[in-house]
């Protein structure tokens, strides 16, 4: 569950990470960048005690395993999970 009182900076970073995943599907360097960015964002969320959102990102990271020489087998799953988080964040902005 995404918390309703996420700081604007965190929301922007979540949106950026979502866009980064779209670029990363066929690009190993972007894939690594996505994984590292998501991991850093997870740590920030935990430090700020937004544990629900941090848990969502952790479940995404569990499925994210950048591979150098082959196509990501879980790109669609991770992409859909990121889109779900982005939709939830958008709902909190509107409310």
GROMACS .gro file of N, CA, C and O in nm:
model
  380
    1UNK      N    1   0.084  -0.118   0.000
    1UNK     CA    2   0.000   0.000   0.000
    1UNK      C    3   0.088   0.124   0.000
    1UNK      O    4   0.182   0.135   0.076
    2UNK      N    5   0.055   0.219  -0.085
    2UNK     CA    6   0.129   0.344  -0.093
    2UNK      C    7   0.067   0.443   0.005
    2UNK      O    8  -0.053   0.465   0.005
    3UNK      N    9   0.151   0.503   0.089
    3UNK     CA   10   0.102   0.600   0.185
    3UNK      C   11   0.053   0.727   0.115
    3UNK      O   12   0.100   0.762   0.008
    4UNK      N   13  -0.039   0.796   0.179
    4UNK     CA   14  -0.100   0.915   0.120
    4UNK      C   15  -0.017   1.041   0.140
    4UNK      O   16  -0.037   1.138   0.071
    5UNK      N   17   0.075   1.042   0.233
    5UNK     CA   18   0.149   1.164   0.264
    5UNK      C   19   0.295   1.159   0.217
    5UNK      O   20   0.383   1.214   0.282
    6UNK      N   21   0.319   1.096   0.102
    6UNK     CA   22   0.455   1.091   0.049
    6UNK      C   23   0.501   1.231   0.010
    6UNK      O   24   0.425   1.307  -0.050
    7UNK      N   25   0.626   1.265   0.043
    7UNK     CA   26   0.678   1.396   0.002
    7UNK      C   27   0.686   1.407  -0.150
    7UNK      O   28   0.706   1.308  -0.221
    8UNK      N   29   0.670   1.529  -0.201
    8UNK     CA   30   0.674   1.554  -0.345
    8UNK      C   31   0.800   1.503  -0.411
    8UNK      O   32   0.796   1.451  -0.523
    9UNK      N   33   0.914   1.515  -0.343
    9UNK     CA   34   1.041   1.468  -0.399
    9UNK      C   35   1.039   1.317  -0.419
    9UNK      O   36   1.088   1.265  -0.520
   10UNK      N   37   0.982   1.244  -0.324
   10UNK     CA   38   0.972   1.098  -0.336
   10UNK      C   39   0.881   1.062  -0.452
   10UNK      O   40   0.910   0.971  -0.529
   11UNK      N   41   0.770   1.133  -0.466
   11UNK     CA   42   0.677   1.106  -0.576
   11UNK      C   43   0.747   1.127  -0.710
   11UNK      O   44   0.735   1.043  -0.800
   12UNK      N   45   0.821   1.234  -0.724
   12UNK     CA   46   0.895   1.260  -0.849
   12UNK      C   47   0.996   1.150  -0.875
   12UNK      O   48   1.011   1.104  -0.989
   13UNK      N   49   1.065   1.106  -0.771
   13UNK     CA   50   1.164   1.000  -0.788
   13UNK      C   51   1.098   0.868  -0.827
   13UNK      O   52   1.151   0.794  -0.910
   14UNK      N   53   0.982   0.839  -0.770
   14UNK     CA   54   0.908   0.717  -0.809
   14UNK      C   55   0.869   0.723  -0.955
   14UNK      O   56   0.882   0.625  -1.029
   15UNK      N   57   0.822   0.838  -0.999
   15UNK     CA   58   0.783   0.855  -1.139
   15UNK      C   59   0.904   0.840  -1.232
   15UNK      O   60   0.895   0.777  -1.337
   16UNK      N   61   1.018   0.895  -1.191
   16UNK     CA   62   1.140   0.882  -1.271
   16UNK      C   63   1.185   0.737  -1.282
   16UNK      O   64   1.227   0.692  -1.388
   17UNK      N   65   1.177   0.666  -1.170
   17UNK     CA   66   1.216   0.524  -1.171
   17UNK      C   67   1.123   0.444  -1.262
   17UNK      O   68   1.167   0.355  -1.334
   18UNK      N   69   0.995   0.478  -1.262
   18UNK     CA   70   0.900   0.410  -1.352
   18UNK      C   71   0.939   0.432  -1.498
   18UNK      O   72   0.940   0.338  -1.578
   19UNK      N   73   0.972   0.554  -1.532
   19UNK     CA   74   1.013   0.585  -1.669
   19UNK      C   75   1.144   0.515  -1.703
   19UNK      O   76   1.162   0.467  -1.816
   20UNK      N   77   1.234   0.509  -1.607
   20UNK     CA   78   1.361   0.443  -1.629
   20UNK      C   79   1.341   0.295  -1.662
   20UNK      O   80   1.410   0.240  -1.749
   21UNK      N   81   1.245   0.231  -1.597
   21UNK     CA   82   1.221   0.089  -1.628
   21UNK      C   83   1.176   0.070  -1.772
   21UNK      O   84   1.215  -0.025  -1.838
   22UNK      N   85   1.095   0.162  -1.823
   22UNK     CA   86   1.051   0.152  -1.962
   22UNK      C   87   1.170   0.157  -2.058
   22UNK      O   88   1.170   0.090  -2.160
   23UNK      N   89   1.272   0.234  -2.024
   23UNK     CA   90   1.392   0.245  -2.107
   23UNK      C   91   1.484   0.124  -2.087
   23UNK      O   92   1.566   0.094  -2.173
   24UNK      N   93   1.471   0.058  -1.976
   24UNK     CA   94   1.565  -0.047  -1.937
   24UNK      C   95   1.535  -0.184  -1.996
   24UNK      O   96   1.620  -0.272  -1.993
   25UNK      N   97   1.418  -0.202  -2.051
   25UNK     CA   98   1.376  -0.336  -2.093
   25UNK      C   99   1.477  -0.404  -2.185
   25UNK      O  100   1.506  -0.521  -2.169
   26UNK      N  101   1.535  -0.332  -2.279
   26UNK     CA  102   1.631  -0.394  -2.372
   26UNK      C  103   1.770  -0.331  -2.360
   26UNK      O  104   1.850  -0.341  -2.451
   27UNK      N  105   1.799  -0.269  -2.249
   27UNK     CA  106   1.926  -0.200  -2.232
   27UNK      C  107   1.984  -0.237  -2.095
   27UNK      O  108   1.935  -0.192  -1.992
   28UNK      N  109   2.089  -0.317  -2.096
   28UNK     CA  110   2.145  -0.368  -1.971
   28UNK      C  111   2.192  -0.257  -1.878
   28UNK      O  112   2.171  -0.264  -1.757
   29UNK      N  113   2.257  -0.156  -1.931
   29UNK     CA  114   2.305  -0.046  -1.846
   29UNK      C  115   2.189   0.026  -1.779
   29UNK      O  116   2.195   0.058  -1.660
   30UNK      N  117   2.082   0.053  -1.854
   30UNK     CA  118   1.963   0.117  -1.796
   30UNK      C  119   1.897   0.025  -1.695
   30UNK      O  120   1.844   0.070  -1.594
   31UNK      N  121   1.901  -0.103  -1.722
   31UNK     CA  122   1.844  -0.202  -1.630
   31UNK      C  123   1.916  -0.196  -1.495
   31UNK      O  124   1.854  -0.194  -1.390
   32UNK      N  125   2.047  -0.191  -1.501
   32UNK     CA  126   2.126  -0.180  -1.378
   32UNK      C  127   2.097  -0.049  -1.306
   32UNK      O  128   2.084  -0.045  -1.184
   33UNK      N  129   2.088   0.058  -1.385
   33UNK     CA  130   2.058   0.190  -1.328
   33UNK      C  131   1.920   0.188  -1.260
   33UNK      O  132   1.902   0.244  -1.151
   34UNK      N  133   1.823   0.123  -1.325
   34UNK     CA  134   1.690   0.110  -1.266
   34UNK      C  135   1.697   0.037  -1.132
   34UNK      O  136   1.643   0.084  -1.032
   35UNK      N  137   1.765  -0.075  -1.130
   35UNK     CA  138   1.775  -0.155  -1.007
   35UNK      C  139   1.842  -0.076  -0.895
   35UNK      O  140   1.794  -0.076  -0.781
   36UNK      N  141   1.949  -0.007  -0.927
   36UNK     CA  142   2.019   0.073  -0.826
   36UNK      C  143   1.934   0.190  -0.777
   36UNK      O  144   1.929   0.218  -0.657
   37UNK      N  145   1.865   0.257  -0.869
   37UNK     CA  146   1.780   0.371  -0.833
   37UNK      C  147   1.664   0.326  -0.745
   37UNK      O  148   1.629   0.392  -0.646
   38UNK      N  149   1.604   0.214  -0.781
   38UNK     CA  150   1.493   0.161  -0.703
   38UNK      C  151   1.539   0.123  -0.563
   38UNK      O  152   1.472   0.149  -0.464
   39UNK      N  153   1.657   0.064  -0.556
   39UNK     CA  154   1.714   0.024  -0.428
   39UNK      C  155   1.741   0.147  -0.339
   39UNK      O  156   1.710   0.147  -0.219
   40UNK      N  157   1.797   0.251  -0.396
   40UNK     CA  158   1.823   0.374  -0.321
   40UNK      C  159   1.693   0.437  -0.273
   40UNK      O  160   1.684   0.487  -0.159
   41UNK      N  161   1.592   0.436  -0.358
   41UNK     CA  162   1.462   0.492  -0.321
   41UNK      C  163   1.400   0.411  -0.207
   41UNK      O  164   1.342   0.467  -0.114
   42UNK      N  165   1.414   0.281  -0.212
   42UNK     CA  166   1.365   0.194  -0.105
   42UNK      C  167   1.429   0.231   0.029
   42UNK      O  168   1.359   0.245   0.130
   43UNK      N  169   1.558   0.252   0.030
   43UNK     CA  170   1.629   0.289   0.154
   43UNK      C  171   1.577   0.423   0.205
   43UNK      O  172   1.552   0.439   0.327
   44UNK      N  173   1.558   0.519   0.116
   44UNK     CA  174   1.507   0.650   0.157
   44UNK      C  175   1.368   0.637   0.218
   44UNK      O  176   1.337   0.700   0.320
   45UNK      N  177   1.282   0.556   0.156
   45UNK     CA  178   1.147   0.537   0.208
   45UNK      C  179   1.150   0.474   0.347
   45UNK      O  180   1.075   0.514   0.435
   46UNK      N  181   1.237   0.377   0.366
   46UNK     CA  182   1.249   0.315   0.498
   46UNK      C  183   1.300   0.416   0.601
   46UNK      O  184   1.250   0.419   0.714
   47UNK      N  185   1.398   0.497   0.563
   47UNK     CA  186   1.449   0.599   0.654
   47UNK      C  187   1.340   0.698   0.695
   47UNK      O  188   1.339   0.747   0.808
   48UNK      N  189   1.248   0.728   0.600
   48UNK     CA  190   1.139   0.821   0.628
   48UNK      C  191   1.018   0.752   0.691
   48UNK      O  192   0.916   0.814   0.715
   49UNK      N  193   1.031   0.621   0.713
   49UNK     CA  194   0.927   0.539   0.776
   49UNK      C  195   0.799   0.524   0.692
   49UNK      O  196   0.690   0.508   0.745
   50UNK      N  197   0.816   0.523   0.560
   50UNK     CA  198   0.705   0.493   0.469
   50UNK      C  199   0.715   0.344   0.433
   50UNK      O  200   0.750   0.306   0.322
   51UNK      N  201   0.684   0.262   0.532
   51UNK     CA  202   0.708   0.119   0.519
   51UNK      C  203   0.617   0.050   0.418
   51UNK      O  204   0.658  -0.045   0.353
   52UNK      N  205   0.495   0.096   0.402
   52UNK     CA  206   0.405   0.035   0.304
   52UNK      C  207   0.458   0.049   0.162
   52UNK      O  208   0.462  -0.048   0.085
   53UNK      N  209   0.501   0.169   0.127
   53UNK     CA  210   0.556   0.193  -0.006
   53UNK      C  211   0.690   0.121  -0.021
   53UNK      O  212   0.718   0.062  -0.126
   54UNK      N  213   0.770   0.122   0.085
   54UNK     CA  214   0.898   0.051   0.082
   54UNK      C  215   0.877  -0.099   0.057
   54UNK      O  216   0.950  -0.160  -0.020
   55UNK      N  217   0.775  -0.156   0.120
   55UNK     CA  218   0.744  -0.298   0.098
   55UNK      C  219   0.708  -0.326  -0.048
   55UNK      O  220   0.746  -0.428  -0.104
   56UNK      N  221   0.632  -0.234  -0.108
   56UNK     CA  222   0.596  -0.250  -0.250
   56UNK      C  223   0.721  -0.250  -0.337
   56UNK      O  224   0.734  -0.333  -0.428
   57UNK      N  225   0.813  -0.158  -0.309
   57UNK     CA  226   0.936  -0.153  -0.388
   57UNK      C  227   1.024  -0.275  -0.364
   57UNK      O  228   1.088  -0.325  -0.456
   58UNK      N  229   1.023  -0.325  -0.242
   58UNK     CA  230   1.101  -0.446  -0.212
   58UNK      C  231   1.048  -0.564  -0.293
   58UNK      O  232   1.127  -0.642  -0.347
   59UNK      N  233   0.917  -0.576  -0.304
   59UNK     CA  234   0.862  -0.687  -0.382
   59UNK      C  235   0.898  -0.673  -0.530
   59UNK      O  236   0.915  -0.774  -0.599
   60UNK      N  237   0.913  -0.550  -0.577
   60UNK     CA  238   0.957  -0.529  -0.716
   60UNK      C  239   1.104  -0.569  -0.730
   60UNK      O  240   1.142  -0.639  -0.824
   61UNK      N  241   1.186  -0.526  -0.636
   61UNK     CA  242   1.329  -0.558  -0.642
   61UNK      C  243   1.356  -0.707  -0.635
   61UNK      O  244   1.450  -0.756  -0.697
   62UNK      N  245   1.274  -0.777  -0.562
   62UNK     CA  246   1.290  -0.924  -0.553
   62UNK      C  247   1.281  -0.987  -0.691
   62UNK      O  248   1.350  -1.083  -0.722
   63UNK      N  249   1.197  -0.929  -0.778
   63UNK     CA  250   1.179  -0.983  -0.912
   63UNK      C  251   1.274  -0.924  -1.015
   63UNK      O  252   1.276  -0.966  -1.130
   64UNK      N  253   1.352  -0.825  -0.976
   64UNK     CA  254   1.440  -0.755  -1.069
   64UNK      C  255   1.582  -0.812  -1.057
   64UNK      O  256   1.648  -0.792  -0.956
   65UNK      N  257   1.624  -0.879  -1.162
   65UNK     CA  258   1.758  -0.938  -1.163
   65UNK      C  259   1.824  -0.906  -1.297
   65UNK      O  260   1.808  -0.981  -1.394
   66UNK      N  261   1.896  -0.792  -1.304
   66UNK     CA  262   1.959  -0.754  -1.431
   66UNK      C  263   2.051  -0.864  -1.484
   66UNK      O  264   2.130  -0.922  -1.408
   67UNK      N  265   2.039  -0.891  -1.614
   67UNK     CA  266   2.122  -0.991  -1.678
   67UNK      C  267   2.195  -0.924  -1.793
   67UNK      O  268   2.137  -0.848  -1.869
   68UNK      N  269   2.322  -0.957  -1.806
   68UNK     CA  270   2.403  -0.890  -1.907
   68UNK      C  271   2.382  -0.945  -2.047
   68UNK      O  272   2.373  -0.869  -2.142
   69UNK      N  273   2.373  -1.073  -2.062
   69UNK     CA  274   2.374  -1.130  -2.196
   69UNK      C  275   2.239  -1.179  -2.246
   69UNK      O  276   2.229  -1.234  -2.354
   70UNK      N  277   2.132  -1.159  -2.169
   70UNK     CA  278   2.003  -1.209  -2.215
   70UNK      C  279   1.892  -1.113  -2.178
   70UNK      O  280   1.908  -1.023  -2.097
   71UNK      N  281   1.777  -1.136  -2.240
   71UNK     CA  282   1.659  -1.054  -2.215
   71UNK      C  283   1.605  -1.083  -2.075
   71UNK      O  284   1.606  -1.197  -2.030
   72UNK      N  285   1.558  -0.980  -2.009
   72UNK     CA  286   1.501  -0.996  -1.875
   72UNK      C  287   1.373  -1.079  -1.884
   72UNK      O  288   1.280  -1.043  -1.956
   73UNK      N  289   1.370  -1.188  -1.810
   73UNK     CA  290   1.254  -1.277  -1.814
   73UNK      C  291   1.134  -1.218  -1.741
   73UNK      O  292   1.020  -1.255  -1.767
   74UNK      N  293   1.158  -1.125  -1.650
   74UNK     CA  294   1.049  -1.071  -1.570
   74UNK      C  295   1.023  -0.923  -1.600
   74UNK      O  296   0.964  -0.852  -1.519
   75UNK      N  297   1.066  -0.877  -1.715
   75UNK     CA  298   1.049  -0.735  -1.751
   75UNK      C  299   0.902  -0.695  -1.749
   75UNK      O  300   0.867  -0.588  -1.698
   76UNK      N  301   0.815  -0.779  -1.802
   76UNK     CA  302   0.672  -0.745  -1.803
   76UNK      C  303   0.614  -0.741  -1.662
   76UNK      O  304   0.538  -0.651  -1.629
   77UNK      N  305   0.650  -0.838  -1.580
   77UNK     CA  306   0.602  -0.842  -1.442
   77UNK      C  307   0.648  -0.718  -1.365
   77UNK      O  308   0.567  -0.650  -1.301
   78UNK      N  309   0.777  -0.688  -1.372
   78UNK     CA  310   0.831  -0.572  -1.301
   78UNK      C  311   0.768  -0.444  -1.354
   78UNK      O  312   0.731  -0.355  -1.278
   79UNK      N  313   0.752  -0.436  -1.487
   79UNK     CA  314   0.689  -0.318  -1.547
   79UNK      C  315   0.547  -0.297  -1.497
   79UNK      O  316   0.508  -0.185  -1.464
   80UNK      N  317   0.471  -0.404  -1.489
   80UNK     CA  318   0.333  -0.393  -1.439
   80UNK      C  319   0.330  -0.355  -1.291
   80UNK      O  320   0.246  -0.276  -1.248
   81UNK      N  321   0.423  -0.410  -1.215
   81UNK     CA  322   0.429  -0.375  -1.072
   81UNK      C  323   0.464  -0.227  -1.056
   81UNK      O  324   0.406  -0.158  -0.971
   82UNK      N  325   0.556  -0.177  -1.137
   82UNK     CA  326   0.592  -0.035  -1.131
   82UNK      C  327   0.473   0.052  -1.171
   82UNK      O  328   0.447   0.156  -1.110
   83UNK      N  329   0.399   0.011  -1.274
   83UNK     CA  330   0.282   0.088  -1.317
   83UNK      C  331   0.175   0.091  -1.208
   83UNK      O  332   0.109   0.193  -1.188
   84UNK      N  333   0.159  -0.020  -1.136
   84UNK     CA  334   0.063  -0.023  -1.024
   84UNK      C  335   0.102   0.077  -0.916
   84UNK      O  336   0.017   0.150  -0.865
   85UNK      N  337   0.230   0.082  -0.882
   85UNK     CA  338   0.276   0.177  -0.782
   85UNK      C  339   0.253   0.320  -0.833
   85UNK      O  340   0.204   0.405  -0.759
   86UNK      N  341   0.285   0.345  -0.959
   86UNK     CA  342   0.267   0.478  -1.016
   86UNK      C  343   0.120   0.519  -1.013
   86UNK      O  344   0.088   0.635  -0.980
   87UNK      N  345   0.030   0.426  -1.043
   87UNK     CA  346  -0.114   0.457  -1.039
   87UNK      C  347  -0.158   0.491  -0.897
   87UNK      O  348  -0.235   0.585  -0.875
   88UNK      N  349  -0.110   0.414  -0.801
   88UNK     CA  350  -0.146   0.442  -0.661
   88UNK      C  351  -0.093   0.578  -0.617
   88UNK      O  352  -0.163   0.651  -0.547
   89UNK      N  353   0.027   0.612  -0.660
   89UNK     CA  354   0.084   0.742  -0.625
   89UNK      C  355  -0.001   0.853  -0.687
   89UNK      O  356  -0.031   0.953  -0.621
   90UNK      N  357  -0.043   0.835  -0.810
   90UNK     CA  358  -0.127   0.936  -0.877
   90UNK      C  359  -0.259   0.954  -0.802
   90UNK      O  360  -0.307   1.065  -0.788
   91UNK      N  361  -0.316   0.847  -0.752
   91UNK     CA  362  -0.440   0.856  -0.674
   91UNK      C  363  -0.419   0.937  -0.548
   91UNK      O  364  -0.506   1.015  -0.508
   92UNK      N  365  -0.305   0.920  -0.482
   92UNK     CA  366  -0.279   0.994  -0.358
   92UNK      C  367  -0.260   1.142  -0.387
   92UNK      O  368  -0.296   1.226  -0.305
   93UNK      N  369  -0.207   1.175  -0.505
   93UNK     CA  370  -0.188   1.316  -0.542
   93UNK      C  371  -0.324   1.383  -0.564
   93UNK      O  372  -0.346   1.495  -0.522
   94UNK      N  373  -0.416   1.312  -0.626
   94UNK     CA  374  -0.548   1.367  -0.657
   94UNK      C  375  -0.634   1.385  -0.533
   94UNK      O  376  -0.721   1.469  -0.528
   95UNK      N  377  -0.614   1.299  -0.434
   95UNK     CA  378  -0.699   1.304  -0.313
   95UNK      C  379  -0.653   1.404  -0.213
   95UNK      O  380  -0.569   1.463  -0.193
   0.00000   0.00000   0.00000
